[in-house]
Coordinates of C-alpha atoms in Angstrom, one line a residue:
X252 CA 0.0 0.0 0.0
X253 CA 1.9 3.3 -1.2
X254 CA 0.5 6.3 0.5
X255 CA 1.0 9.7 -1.2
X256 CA 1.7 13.2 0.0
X257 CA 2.5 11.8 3.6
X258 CA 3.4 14.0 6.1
X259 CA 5.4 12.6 8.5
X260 CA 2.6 12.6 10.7
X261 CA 1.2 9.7 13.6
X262 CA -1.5 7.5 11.7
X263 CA -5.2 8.0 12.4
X264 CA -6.1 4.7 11.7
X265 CA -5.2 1.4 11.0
X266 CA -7.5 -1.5 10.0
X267 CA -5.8 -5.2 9.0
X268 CA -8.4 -7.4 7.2
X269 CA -8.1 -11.2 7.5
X270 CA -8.8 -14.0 4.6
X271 CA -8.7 -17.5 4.1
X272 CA -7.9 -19.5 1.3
X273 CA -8.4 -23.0 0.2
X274 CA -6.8 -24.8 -2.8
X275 CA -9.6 -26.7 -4.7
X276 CA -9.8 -29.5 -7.4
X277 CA -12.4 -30.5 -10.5
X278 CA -10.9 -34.3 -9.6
X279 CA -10.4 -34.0 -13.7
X280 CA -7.3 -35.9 -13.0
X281 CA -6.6 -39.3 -13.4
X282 CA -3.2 -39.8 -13.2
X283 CA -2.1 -40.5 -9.7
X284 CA 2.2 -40.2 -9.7
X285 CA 2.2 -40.8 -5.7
X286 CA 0.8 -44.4 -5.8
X287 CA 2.3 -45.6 -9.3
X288 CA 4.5 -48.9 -9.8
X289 CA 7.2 -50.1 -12.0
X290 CA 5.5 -51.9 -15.1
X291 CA 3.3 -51.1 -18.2
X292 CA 0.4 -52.4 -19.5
X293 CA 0.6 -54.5 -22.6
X294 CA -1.9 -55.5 -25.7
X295 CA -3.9 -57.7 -23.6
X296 CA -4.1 -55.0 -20.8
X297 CA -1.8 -57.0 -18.4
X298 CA 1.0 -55.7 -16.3
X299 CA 4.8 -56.4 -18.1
X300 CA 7.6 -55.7 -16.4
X301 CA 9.6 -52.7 -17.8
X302 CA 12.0 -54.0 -20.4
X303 CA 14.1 -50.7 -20.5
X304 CA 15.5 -49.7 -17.2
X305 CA 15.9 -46.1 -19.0
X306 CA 12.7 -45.9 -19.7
X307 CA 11.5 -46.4 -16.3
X308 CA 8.2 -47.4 -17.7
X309 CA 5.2 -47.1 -14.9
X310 CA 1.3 -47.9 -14.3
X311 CA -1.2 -46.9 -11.7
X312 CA -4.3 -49.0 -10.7
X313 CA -7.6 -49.0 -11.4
X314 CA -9.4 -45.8 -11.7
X315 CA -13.2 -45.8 -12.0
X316 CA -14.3 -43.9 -15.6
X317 CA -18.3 -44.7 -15.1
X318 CA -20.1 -41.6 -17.0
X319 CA -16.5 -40.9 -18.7
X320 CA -17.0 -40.6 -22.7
X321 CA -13.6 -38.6 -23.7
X322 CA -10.1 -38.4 -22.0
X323 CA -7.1 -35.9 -23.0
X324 CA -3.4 -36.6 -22.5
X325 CA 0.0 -34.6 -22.3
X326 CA 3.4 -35.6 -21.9
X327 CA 6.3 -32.5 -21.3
X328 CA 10.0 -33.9 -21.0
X329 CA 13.5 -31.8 -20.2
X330 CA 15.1 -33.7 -22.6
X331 CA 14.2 -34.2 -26.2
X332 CA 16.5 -37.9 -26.6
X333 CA 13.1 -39.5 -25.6
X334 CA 10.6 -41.8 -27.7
X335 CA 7.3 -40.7 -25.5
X336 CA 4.8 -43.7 -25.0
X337 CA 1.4 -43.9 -23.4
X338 CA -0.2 -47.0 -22.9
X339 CA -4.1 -47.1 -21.1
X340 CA -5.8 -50.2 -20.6
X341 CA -9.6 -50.2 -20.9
X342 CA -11.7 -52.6 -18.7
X343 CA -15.5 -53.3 -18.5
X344 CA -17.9 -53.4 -15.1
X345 CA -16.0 -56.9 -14.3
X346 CA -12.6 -56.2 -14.9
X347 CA -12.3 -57.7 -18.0
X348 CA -10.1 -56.3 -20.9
X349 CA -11.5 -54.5 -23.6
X350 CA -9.0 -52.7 -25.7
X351 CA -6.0 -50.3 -25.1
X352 CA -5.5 -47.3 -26.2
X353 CA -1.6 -46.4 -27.3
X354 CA 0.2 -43.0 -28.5
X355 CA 4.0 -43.6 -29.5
X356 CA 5.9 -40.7 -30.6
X357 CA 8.8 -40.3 -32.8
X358 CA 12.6 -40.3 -31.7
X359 CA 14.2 -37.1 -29.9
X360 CA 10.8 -35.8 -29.0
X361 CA 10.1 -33.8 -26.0
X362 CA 6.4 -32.7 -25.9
X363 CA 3.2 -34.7 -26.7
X364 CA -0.6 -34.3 -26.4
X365 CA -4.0 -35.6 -27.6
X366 CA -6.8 -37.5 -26.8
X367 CA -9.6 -40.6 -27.0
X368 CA -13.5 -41.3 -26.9
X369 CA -13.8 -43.8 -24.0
X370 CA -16.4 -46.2 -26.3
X371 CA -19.9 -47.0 -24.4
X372 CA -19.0 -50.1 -21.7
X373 CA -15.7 -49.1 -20.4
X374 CA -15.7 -48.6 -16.9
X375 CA -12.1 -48.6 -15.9
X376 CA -8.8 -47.9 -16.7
X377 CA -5.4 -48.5 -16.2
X378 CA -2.9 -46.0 -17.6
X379 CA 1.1 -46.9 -17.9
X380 CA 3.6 -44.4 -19.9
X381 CA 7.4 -44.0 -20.4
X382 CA 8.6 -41.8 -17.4
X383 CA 12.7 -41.9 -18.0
X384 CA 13.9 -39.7 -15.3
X385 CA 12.1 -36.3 -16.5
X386 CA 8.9 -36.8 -18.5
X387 CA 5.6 -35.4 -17.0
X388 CA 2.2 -37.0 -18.1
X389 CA -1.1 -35.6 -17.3
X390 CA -4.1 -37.5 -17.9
X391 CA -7.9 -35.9 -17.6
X392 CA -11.3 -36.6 -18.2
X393 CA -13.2 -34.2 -20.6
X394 CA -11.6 -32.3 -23.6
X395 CA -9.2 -29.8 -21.9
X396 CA -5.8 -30.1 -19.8
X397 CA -6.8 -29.5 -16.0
X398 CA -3.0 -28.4 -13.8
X399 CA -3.9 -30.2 -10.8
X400 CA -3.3 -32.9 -8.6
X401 CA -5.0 -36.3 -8.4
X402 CA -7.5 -36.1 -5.7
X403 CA -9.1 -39.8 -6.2
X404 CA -10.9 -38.6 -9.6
X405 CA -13.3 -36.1 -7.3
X406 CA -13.6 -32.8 -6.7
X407 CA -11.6 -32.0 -3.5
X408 CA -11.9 -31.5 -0.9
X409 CA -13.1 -34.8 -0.1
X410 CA -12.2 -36.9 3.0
X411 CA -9.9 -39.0 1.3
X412 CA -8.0 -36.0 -0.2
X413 CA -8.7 -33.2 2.4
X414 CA -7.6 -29.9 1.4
X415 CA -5.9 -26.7 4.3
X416 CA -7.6 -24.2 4.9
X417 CA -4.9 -21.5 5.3
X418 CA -6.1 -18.0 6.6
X419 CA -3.9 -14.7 7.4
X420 CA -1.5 -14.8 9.8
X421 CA -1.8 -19.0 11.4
X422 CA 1.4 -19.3 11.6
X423 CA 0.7 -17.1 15.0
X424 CA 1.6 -13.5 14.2
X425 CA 1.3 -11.0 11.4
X426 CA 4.5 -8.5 11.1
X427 CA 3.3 -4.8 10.0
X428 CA 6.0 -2.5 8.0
X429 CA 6.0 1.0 7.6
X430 CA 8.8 2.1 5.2
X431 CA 9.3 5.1 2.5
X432 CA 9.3 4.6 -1.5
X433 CA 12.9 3.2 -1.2
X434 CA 13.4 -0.2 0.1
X435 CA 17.2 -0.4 0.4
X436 CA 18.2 -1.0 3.8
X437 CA 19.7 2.2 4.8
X438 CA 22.7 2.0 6.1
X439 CA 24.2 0.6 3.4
X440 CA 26.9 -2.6 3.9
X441 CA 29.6 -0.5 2.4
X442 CA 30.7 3.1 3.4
X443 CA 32.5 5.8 2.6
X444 CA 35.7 4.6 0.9
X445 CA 38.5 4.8 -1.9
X446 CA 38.1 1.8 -4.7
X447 CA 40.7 2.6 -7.3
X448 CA 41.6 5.6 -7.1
X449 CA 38.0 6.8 -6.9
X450 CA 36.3 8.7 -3.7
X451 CA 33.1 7.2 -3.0
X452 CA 31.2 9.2 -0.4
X453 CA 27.5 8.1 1.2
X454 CA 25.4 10.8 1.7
X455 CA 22.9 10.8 5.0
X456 CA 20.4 11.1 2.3
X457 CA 21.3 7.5 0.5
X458 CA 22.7 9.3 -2.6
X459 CA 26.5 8.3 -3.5
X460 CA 29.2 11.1 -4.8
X461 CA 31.8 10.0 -7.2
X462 CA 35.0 11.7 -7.6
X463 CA 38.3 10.2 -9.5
X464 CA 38.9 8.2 -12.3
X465 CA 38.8 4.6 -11.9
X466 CA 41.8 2.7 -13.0
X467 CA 40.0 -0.5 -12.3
X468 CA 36.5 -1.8 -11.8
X469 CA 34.8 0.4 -8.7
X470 CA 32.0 -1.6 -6.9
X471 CA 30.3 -0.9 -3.9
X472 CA 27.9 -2.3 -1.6
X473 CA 24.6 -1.5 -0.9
X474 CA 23.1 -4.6 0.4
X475 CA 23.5 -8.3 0.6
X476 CA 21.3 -10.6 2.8
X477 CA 17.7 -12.0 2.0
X478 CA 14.9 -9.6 0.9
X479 CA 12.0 -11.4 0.2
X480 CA 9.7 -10.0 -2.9
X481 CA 5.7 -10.0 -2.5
X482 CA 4.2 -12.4 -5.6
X483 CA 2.9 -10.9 -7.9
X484 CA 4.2 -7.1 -6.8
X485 CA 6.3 -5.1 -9.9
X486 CA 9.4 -4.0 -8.5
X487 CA 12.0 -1.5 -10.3
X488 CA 15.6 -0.9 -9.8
X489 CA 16.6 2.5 -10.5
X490 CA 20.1 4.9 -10.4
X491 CA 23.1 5.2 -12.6
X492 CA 25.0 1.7 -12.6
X493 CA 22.3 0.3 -9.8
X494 CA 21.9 -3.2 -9.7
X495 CA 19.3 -5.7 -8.0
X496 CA 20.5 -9.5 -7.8
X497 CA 17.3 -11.7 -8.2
X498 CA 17.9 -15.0 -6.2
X499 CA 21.8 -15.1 -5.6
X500 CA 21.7 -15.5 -9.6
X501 CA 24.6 -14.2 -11.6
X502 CA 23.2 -12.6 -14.3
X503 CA 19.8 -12.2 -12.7
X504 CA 19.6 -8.8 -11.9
X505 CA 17.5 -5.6 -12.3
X506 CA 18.9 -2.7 -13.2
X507 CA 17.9 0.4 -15.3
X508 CA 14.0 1.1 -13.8
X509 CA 12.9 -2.0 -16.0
X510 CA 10.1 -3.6 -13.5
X511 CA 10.7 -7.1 -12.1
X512 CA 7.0 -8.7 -11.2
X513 CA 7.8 -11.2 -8.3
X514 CA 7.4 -14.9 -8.4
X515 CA 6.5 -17.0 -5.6
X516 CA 10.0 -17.7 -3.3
X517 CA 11.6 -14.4 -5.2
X518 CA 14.4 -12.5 -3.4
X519 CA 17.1 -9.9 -3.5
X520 CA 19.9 -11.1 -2.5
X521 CA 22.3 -8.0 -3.3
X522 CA 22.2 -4.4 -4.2
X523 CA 25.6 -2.8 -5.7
X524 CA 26.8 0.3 -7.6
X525 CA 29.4 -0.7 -10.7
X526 CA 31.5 1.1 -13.1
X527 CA 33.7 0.0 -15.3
X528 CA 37.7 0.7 -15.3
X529 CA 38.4 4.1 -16.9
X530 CA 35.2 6.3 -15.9
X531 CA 36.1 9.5 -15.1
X532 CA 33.9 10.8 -12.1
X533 CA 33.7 14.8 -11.3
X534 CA 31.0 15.2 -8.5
X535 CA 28.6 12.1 -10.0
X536 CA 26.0 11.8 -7.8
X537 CA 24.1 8.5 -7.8
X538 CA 20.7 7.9 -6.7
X539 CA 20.0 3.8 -6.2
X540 CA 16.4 3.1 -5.5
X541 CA 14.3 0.0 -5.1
X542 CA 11.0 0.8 -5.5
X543 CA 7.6 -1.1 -6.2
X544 CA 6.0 -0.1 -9.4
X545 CA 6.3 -0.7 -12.6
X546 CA 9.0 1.8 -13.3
X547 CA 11.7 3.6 -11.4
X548 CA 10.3 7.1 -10.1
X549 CA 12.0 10.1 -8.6
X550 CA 14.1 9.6 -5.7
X551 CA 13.7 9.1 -2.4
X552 CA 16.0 8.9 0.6
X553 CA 15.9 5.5 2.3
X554 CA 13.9 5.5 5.7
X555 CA 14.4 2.9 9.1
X556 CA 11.8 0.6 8.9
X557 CA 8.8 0.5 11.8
X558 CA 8.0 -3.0 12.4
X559 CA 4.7 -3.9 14.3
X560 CA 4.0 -7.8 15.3
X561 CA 0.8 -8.6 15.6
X562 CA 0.0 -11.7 17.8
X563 CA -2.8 -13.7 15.8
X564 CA -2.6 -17.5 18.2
X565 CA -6.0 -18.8 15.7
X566 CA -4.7 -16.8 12.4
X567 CA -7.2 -13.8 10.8
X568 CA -9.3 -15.5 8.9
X569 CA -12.4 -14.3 6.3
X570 CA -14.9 -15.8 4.2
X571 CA -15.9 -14.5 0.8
X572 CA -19.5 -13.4 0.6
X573 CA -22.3 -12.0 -2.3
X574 CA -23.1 -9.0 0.3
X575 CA -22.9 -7.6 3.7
X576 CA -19.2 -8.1 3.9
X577 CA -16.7 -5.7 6.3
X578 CA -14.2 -5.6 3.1
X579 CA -14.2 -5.5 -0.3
X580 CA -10.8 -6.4 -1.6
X581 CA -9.7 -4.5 -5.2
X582 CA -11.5 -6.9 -7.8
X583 CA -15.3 -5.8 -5.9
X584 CA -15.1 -9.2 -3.7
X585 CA -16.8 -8.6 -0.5
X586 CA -15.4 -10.6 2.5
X587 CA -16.5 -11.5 6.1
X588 CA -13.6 -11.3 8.1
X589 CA -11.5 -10.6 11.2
X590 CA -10.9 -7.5 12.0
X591 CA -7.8 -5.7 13.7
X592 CA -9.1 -2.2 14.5
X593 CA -6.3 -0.1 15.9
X594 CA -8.0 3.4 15.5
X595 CA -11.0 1.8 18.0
X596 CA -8.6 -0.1 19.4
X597 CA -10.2 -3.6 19.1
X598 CA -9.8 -7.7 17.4
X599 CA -13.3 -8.1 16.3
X600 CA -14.0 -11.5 15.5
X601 CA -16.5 -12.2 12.6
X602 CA -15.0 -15.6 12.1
X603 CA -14.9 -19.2 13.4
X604 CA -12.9 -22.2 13.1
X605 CA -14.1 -25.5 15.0
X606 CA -13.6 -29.3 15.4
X607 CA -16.6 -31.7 13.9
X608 CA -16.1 -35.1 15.5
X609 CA -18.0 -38.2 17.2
X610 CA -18.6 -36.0 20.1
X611 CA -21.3 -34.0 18.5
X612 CA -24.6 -35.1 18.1
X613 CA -25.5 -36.3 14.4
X614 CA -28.6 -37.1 13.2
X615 CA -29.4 -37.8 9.4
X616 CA -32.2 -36.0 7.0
X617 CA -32.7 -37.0 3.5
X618 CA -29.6 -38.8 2.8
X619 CA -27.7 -35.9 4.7
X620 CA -26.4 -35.6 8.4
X621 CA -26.0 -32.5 10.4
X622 CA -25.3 -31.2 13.5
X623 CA -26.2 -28.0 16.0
X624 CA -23.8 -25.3 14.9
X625 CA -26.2 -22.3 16.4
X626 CA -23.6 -19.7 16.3
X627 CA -23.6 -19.6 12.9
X628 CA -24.6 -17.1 10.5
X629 CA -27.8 -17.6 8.9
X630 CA -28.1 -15.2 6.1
X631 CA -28.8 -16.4 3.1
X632 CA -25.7 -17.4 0.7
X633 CA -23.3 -17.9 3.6
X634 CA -20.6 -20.7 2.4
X635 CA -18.5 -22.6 4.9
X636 CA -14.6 -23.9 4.5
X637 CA -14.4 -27.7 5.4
X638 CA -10.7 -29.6 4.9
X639 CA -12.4 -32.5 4.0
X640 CA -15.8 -31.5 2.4
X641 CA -16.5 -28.7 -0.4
X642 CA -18.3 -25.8 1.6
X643 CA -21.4 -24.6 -0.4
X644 CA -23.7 -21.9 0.3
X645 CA -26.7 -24.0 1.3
X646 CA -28.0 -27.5 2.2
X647 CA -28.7 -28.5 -1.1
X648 CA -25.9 -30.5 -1.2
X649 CA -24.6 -33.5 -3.5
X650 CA -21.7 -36.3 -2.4
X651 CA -18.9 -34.9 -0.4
X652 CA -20.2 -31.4 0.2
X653 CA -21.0 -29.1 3.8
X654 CA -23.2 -26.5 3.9
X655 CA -24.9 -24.1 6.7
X656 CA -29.0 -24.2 7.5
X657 CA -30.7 -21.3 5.8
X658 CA -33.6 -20.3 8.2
X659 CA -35.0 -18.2 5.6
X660 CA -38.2 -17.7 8.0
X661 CA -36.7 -17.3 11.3
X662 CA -38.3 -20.1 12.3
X663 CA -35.8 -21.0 14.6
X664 CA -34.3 -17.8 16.6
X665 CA -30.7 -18.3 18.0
X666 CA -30.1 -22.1 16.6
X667 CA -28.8 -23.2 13.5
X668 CA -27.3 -26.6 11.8
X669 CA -24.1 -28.1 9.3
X670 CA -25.0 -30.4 6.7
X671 CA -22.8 -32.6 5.0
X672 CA -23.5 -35.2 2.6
X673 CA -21.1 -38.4 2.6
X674 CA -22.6 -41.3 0.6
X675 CA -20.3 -43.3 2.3
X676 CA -22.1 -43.5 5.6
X677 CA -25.1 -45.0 5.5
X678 CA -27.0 -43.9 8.9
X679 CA -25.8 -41.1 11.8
X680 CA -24.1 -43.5 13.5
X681 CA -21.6 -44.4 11.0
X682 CA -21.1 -40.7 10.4
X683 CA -20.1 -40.7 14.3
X684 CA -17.7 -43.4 13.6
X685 CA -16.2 -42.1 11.1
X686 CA -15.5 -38.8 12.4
X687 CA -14.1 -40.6 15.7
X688 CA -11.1 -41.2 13.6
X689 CA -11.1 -38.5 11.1
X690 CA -12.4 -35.5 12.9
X691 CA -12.9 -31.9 10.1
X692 CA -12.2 -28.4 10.8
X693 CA -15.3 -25.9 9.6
X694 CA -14.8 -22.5 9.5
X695 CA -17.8 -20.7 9.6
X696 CA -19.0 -17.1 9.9
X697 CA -20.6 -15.9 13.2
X698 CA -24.5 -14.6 13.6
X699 CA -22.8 -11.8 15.9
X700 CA -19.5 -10.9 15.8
X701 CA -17.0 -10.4 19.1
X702 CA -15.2 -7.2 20.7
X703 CA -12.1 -7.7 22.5
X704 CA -9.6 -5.3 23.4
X705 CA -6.0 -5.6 21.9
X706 CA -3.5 -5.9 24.1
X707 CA -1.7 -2.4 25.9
X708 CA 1.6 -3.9 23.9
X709 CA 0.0 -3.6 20.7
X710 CA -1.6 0.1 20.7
X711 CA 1.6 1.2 22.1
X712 CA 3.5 -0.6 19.2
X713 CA 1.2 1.1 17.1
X714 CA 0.9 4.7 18.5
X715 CA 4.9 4.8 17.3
X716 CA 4.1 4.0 13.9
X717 CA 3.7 7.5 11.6
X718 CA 4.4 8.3 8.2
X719 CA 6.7 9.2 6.1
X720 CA 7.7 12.2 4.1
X721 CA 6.8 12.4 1.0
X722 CA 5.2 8.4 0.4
X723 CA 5.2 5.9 2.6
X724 CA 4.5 2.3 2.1
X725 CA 3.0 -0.1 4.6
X726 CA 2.6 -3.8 4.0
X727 CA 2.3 -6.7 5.9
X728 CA 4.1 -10.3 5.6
X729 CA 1.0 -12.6 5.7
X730 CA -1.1 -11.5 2.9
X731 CA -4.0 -9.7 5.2
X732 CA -5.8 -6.1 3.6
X733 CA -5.2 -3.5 5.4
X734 CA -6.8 0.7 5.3
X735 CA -5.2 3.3 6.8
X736 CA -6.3 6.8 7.5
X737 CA -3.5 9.6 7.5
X738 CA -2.6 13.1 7.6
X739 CA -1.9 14.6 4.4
X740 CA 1.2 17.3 3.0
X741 CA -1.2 20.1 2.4
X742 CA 1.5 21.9 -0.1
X743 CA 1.9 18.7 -1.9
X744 CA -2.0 17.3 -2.1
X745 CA -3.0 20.9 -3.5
X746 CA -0.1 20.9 -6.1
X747 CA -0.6 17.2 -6.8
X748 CA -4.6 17.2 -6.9
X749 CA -6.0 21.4 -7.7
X750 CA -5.5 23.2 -11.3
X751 CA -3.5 26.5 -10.6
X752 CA -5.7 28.3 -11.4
X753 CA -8.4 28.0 -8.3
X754 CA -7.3 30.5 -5.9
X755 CA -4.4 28.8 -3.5
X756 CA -4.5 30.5 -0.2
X757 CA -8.8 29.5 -0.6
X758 CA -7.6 26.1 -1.1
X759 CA -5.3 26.1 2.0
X760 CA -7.4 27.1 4.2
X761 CA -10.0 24.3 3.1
X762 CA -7.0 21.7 2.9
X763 CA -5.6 22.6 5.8
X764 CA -8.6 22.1 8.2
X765 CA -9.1 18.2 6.7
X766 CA -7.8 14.7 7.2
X767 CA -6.9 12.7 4.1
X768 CA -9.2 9.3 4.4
X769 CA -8.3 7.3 2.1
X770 CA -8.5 3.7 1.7
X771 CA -6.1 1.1 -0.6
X772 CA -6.8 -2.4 -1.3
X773 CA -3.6 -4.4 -1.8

């Protein structure tokens, strides 16, 4: 979050959103690389020991096709010294063999895709393919290539493949930073100093001054450690000679205000100011800057970093919702969730996360079972997050799916009920016994949410934090939203934001009296 025309001033509020995520399936694959075993399957559709130790040839079980008519295949290898084959055995209700279906590629090939009609009485298959040490395979049902892993040939999550729920901050704390434009540590690892016959002097501003001619290679230090990049954020290295190492790569680096946008795992793991043997230098000054954006900008001296952390023991979770959400995040989603409310002072709790297990009392309604959950929300469209079940926004659920009563009528004031649907279980006590061994975590949004004071640690932490002069950035490490109300530069937010010609000293004298209140999505 990059807030403009700052000035320097203590914040006057600060609000840190939780969310939750889950990672979901289609079950669209059918290729399960965890379980598979050394073999292939042959023209009768038997299992054949691999006759090619280079080849590594290998076959998984089994998989159920019912209501299956069309599959699609790729294969991707490093190498292209490779003769791709796919082999997929075809079986009826019994078991018995029917046909196989076989792609074999050319020699020295590296890529491969395509596909089959699964003819009317095939129930299962078995599929077997060429591995080597590098080749890829991906095998869906449908027309189209689905990037995802096997989850039993079901949507997930499902209790055999459960899938986390992760939410803001569970790992038990949430680390707030207030910085200015420039990220580069300040001071820098190297100081004032002669490098071949060239004066190199640091500013208290960041800038560098050049003086001398170089009679060999002059670098200098900026940084070096571990500075982790934010996925998906544009970074831009700018300054004369200024260069940003991406992930202790040679040759990796960023340099010259192009932007960099982050990957997952991305870091800098140096910052450094080159010039070549022979560069004459008479008072060069040299601005470096690491900036987020997606080009460099006018400078900005570096600023020490405020650092808040934030205790969050359960995480800060949030639930998407259709309306009545406490945030809207920057593509119009609106979300239920935690909030940390430093201006009032307060966690507010909009969330909850529980334990469903054979200590709760189940009882079963058309082909469903359920449980009392009566602190749970019941407005209308209100999904749940299950690790083991897909969380829908009612009770009109098929197999492997959770969802929350909707008491439309208010029929029933102050209770409410979880569905799930496992076609597994046949009655509620089954559904007990099950869950004795393989409890589920729900997380569910509240029917009234809950006020607790933050700690006297935490809003004096935060009563140090102000901004900077004339953009400051504040971010956090675990991916919550955050809004933040501030005191704006009243030269700069009339220069920036009023045509010259409305009257100035009217303008002042309007500005001056009022708080910027804005509020950035990130």
């Amino acid at each position: 979050m990059v807030l403009k025309d700052s000035a320097e001033k203590p914040f006057k509020h600060l609000g840190i959103y939780g969310r939750s995520t889950q990672k979901t399936t289609a079950g669209a694959q059918l290729w399960d690389p965890e379980n598979s075993q050394d073999g292939y399957i042959d023209t009768a559709g038997n299992i054949r020991s691999t006759g090619n130790p280079e080849q590594n040839e290998q076959y998984n079980n089994y998989i159920d096709v019912s209501g299956v008519s069309h599959i699609v295949y790729s294969m991707r290898a490093a190498a292209e010294n490779h003769s791709l084959w796919l082999g997929i055995g075809c079986y009826d209700a019994d078991m018995t063999f029917m046909r196989r279906l076989v792609y074999q590629s050319g020699e020295n090939e590296s890529t491969a895709s395509g596909g089959w009609d699964l003819q009317e009485g095939i129930r299962y298959i078995r599929i077997s393919y060429r591995k080597y040490s590098d080749v890829a395979l991906s095998v869906c049902k449908g027309n189209a290539i689905i990037d995802e892993p096997y989850t039993g040939g079901r949507p997930s999550p499902n209790p055999e493949y459960p899938q986390e729920i992760v939410s803001a901050g569970d790992k038990g704390n949430i680390n707030v930073d207030v910085t200015g434009k420039n990220l580069i540590p300040f001071p820098y690892v190297d100081g004032n100093r002669v490098i071949n016959g060239v004066t190199i002097t640091v500013n208290d501003d960041g800038t560098l001054l050049y003086n001398g001619t170089a009679s060999s290679a002059v670098n200098i230090v900026l940084f070096k450690g571990k500075m982790m990049l934010k996925t998906g954020v544009s970074y831009a290295m700018s300054g004369n000679h200024a260069y940003a190492r991406l992930n202790g790569i040679a040759g990796s680096d960023m340099t010259g205000g192009i932007p960099y946008t982050a990957k997952e795992g991305d870091y800098i793991s140096q910052i450094w100011v080159w010039f070549a043997s022979g560069t004459v230098f008479d008072n060069v000054l040299i601005e470096p800057q690491l900036e987020t954006g997606t080009m460099g900008t006018a400078y900005e001296p570096p600023r020490a970093p405020q650092t808040l952390t934030l205790s969050t023991p359960n995480g800060l979770p949030g639930i998407p919702v259709t309306s009545g959400g406490n945030y809207t995040d920057g593509n119009g989603q609106q979300w239920v969730c935690d909030e940390v409310d430093f201006g009032r002072g307060v966690y507010v709790q909009r969330v909850c996360s529980t334990v469903l297990d054979n200590s709760k009392n189940w009882a079963a309604s058309s082909g469903r079972f359920y449980t009392d959950l009566h602190d749970a929300d019941k407005t209308p469209g209100r999904k749940v997050f299950c690790d083991a079940y897909t969380g829908m926004q009612d009770i009109n659920l098929q197999n492997n799916q959770i969802g929350l009563y909707q008491d439309r009528s208010e029929r029933y004031p102050g209770q409410n009920w979880i569905y799930v649907k496992d076609d597994s279980v046949q009655n509620a006590d089954e559904m007990k016994e099950k869950l004795k061994d393989n409890p589920i975590t729900v997380q569910y949004i509240l029917a009234q949410p809950i006020e607790n004071p933050l700690s006297a640690e935490d809003l004096a932490a935060y009563r140090t934090f102000h901004t900077n002069y004339p953009t400051t950035v504040i971010g956090n490490d675990a991916g919550a939203w955050m809004s933040v109300r501030y005191v704006a530069d009243t030269e700069n937010y009339i220069a920036q934001n009023y045509v010259p010609k409305e009257s100035y000293s009217a303008l002042e004298q309007r500005v001056a009296a009022l708080e910027q209140n804005t509020l950035n999505n990130i």
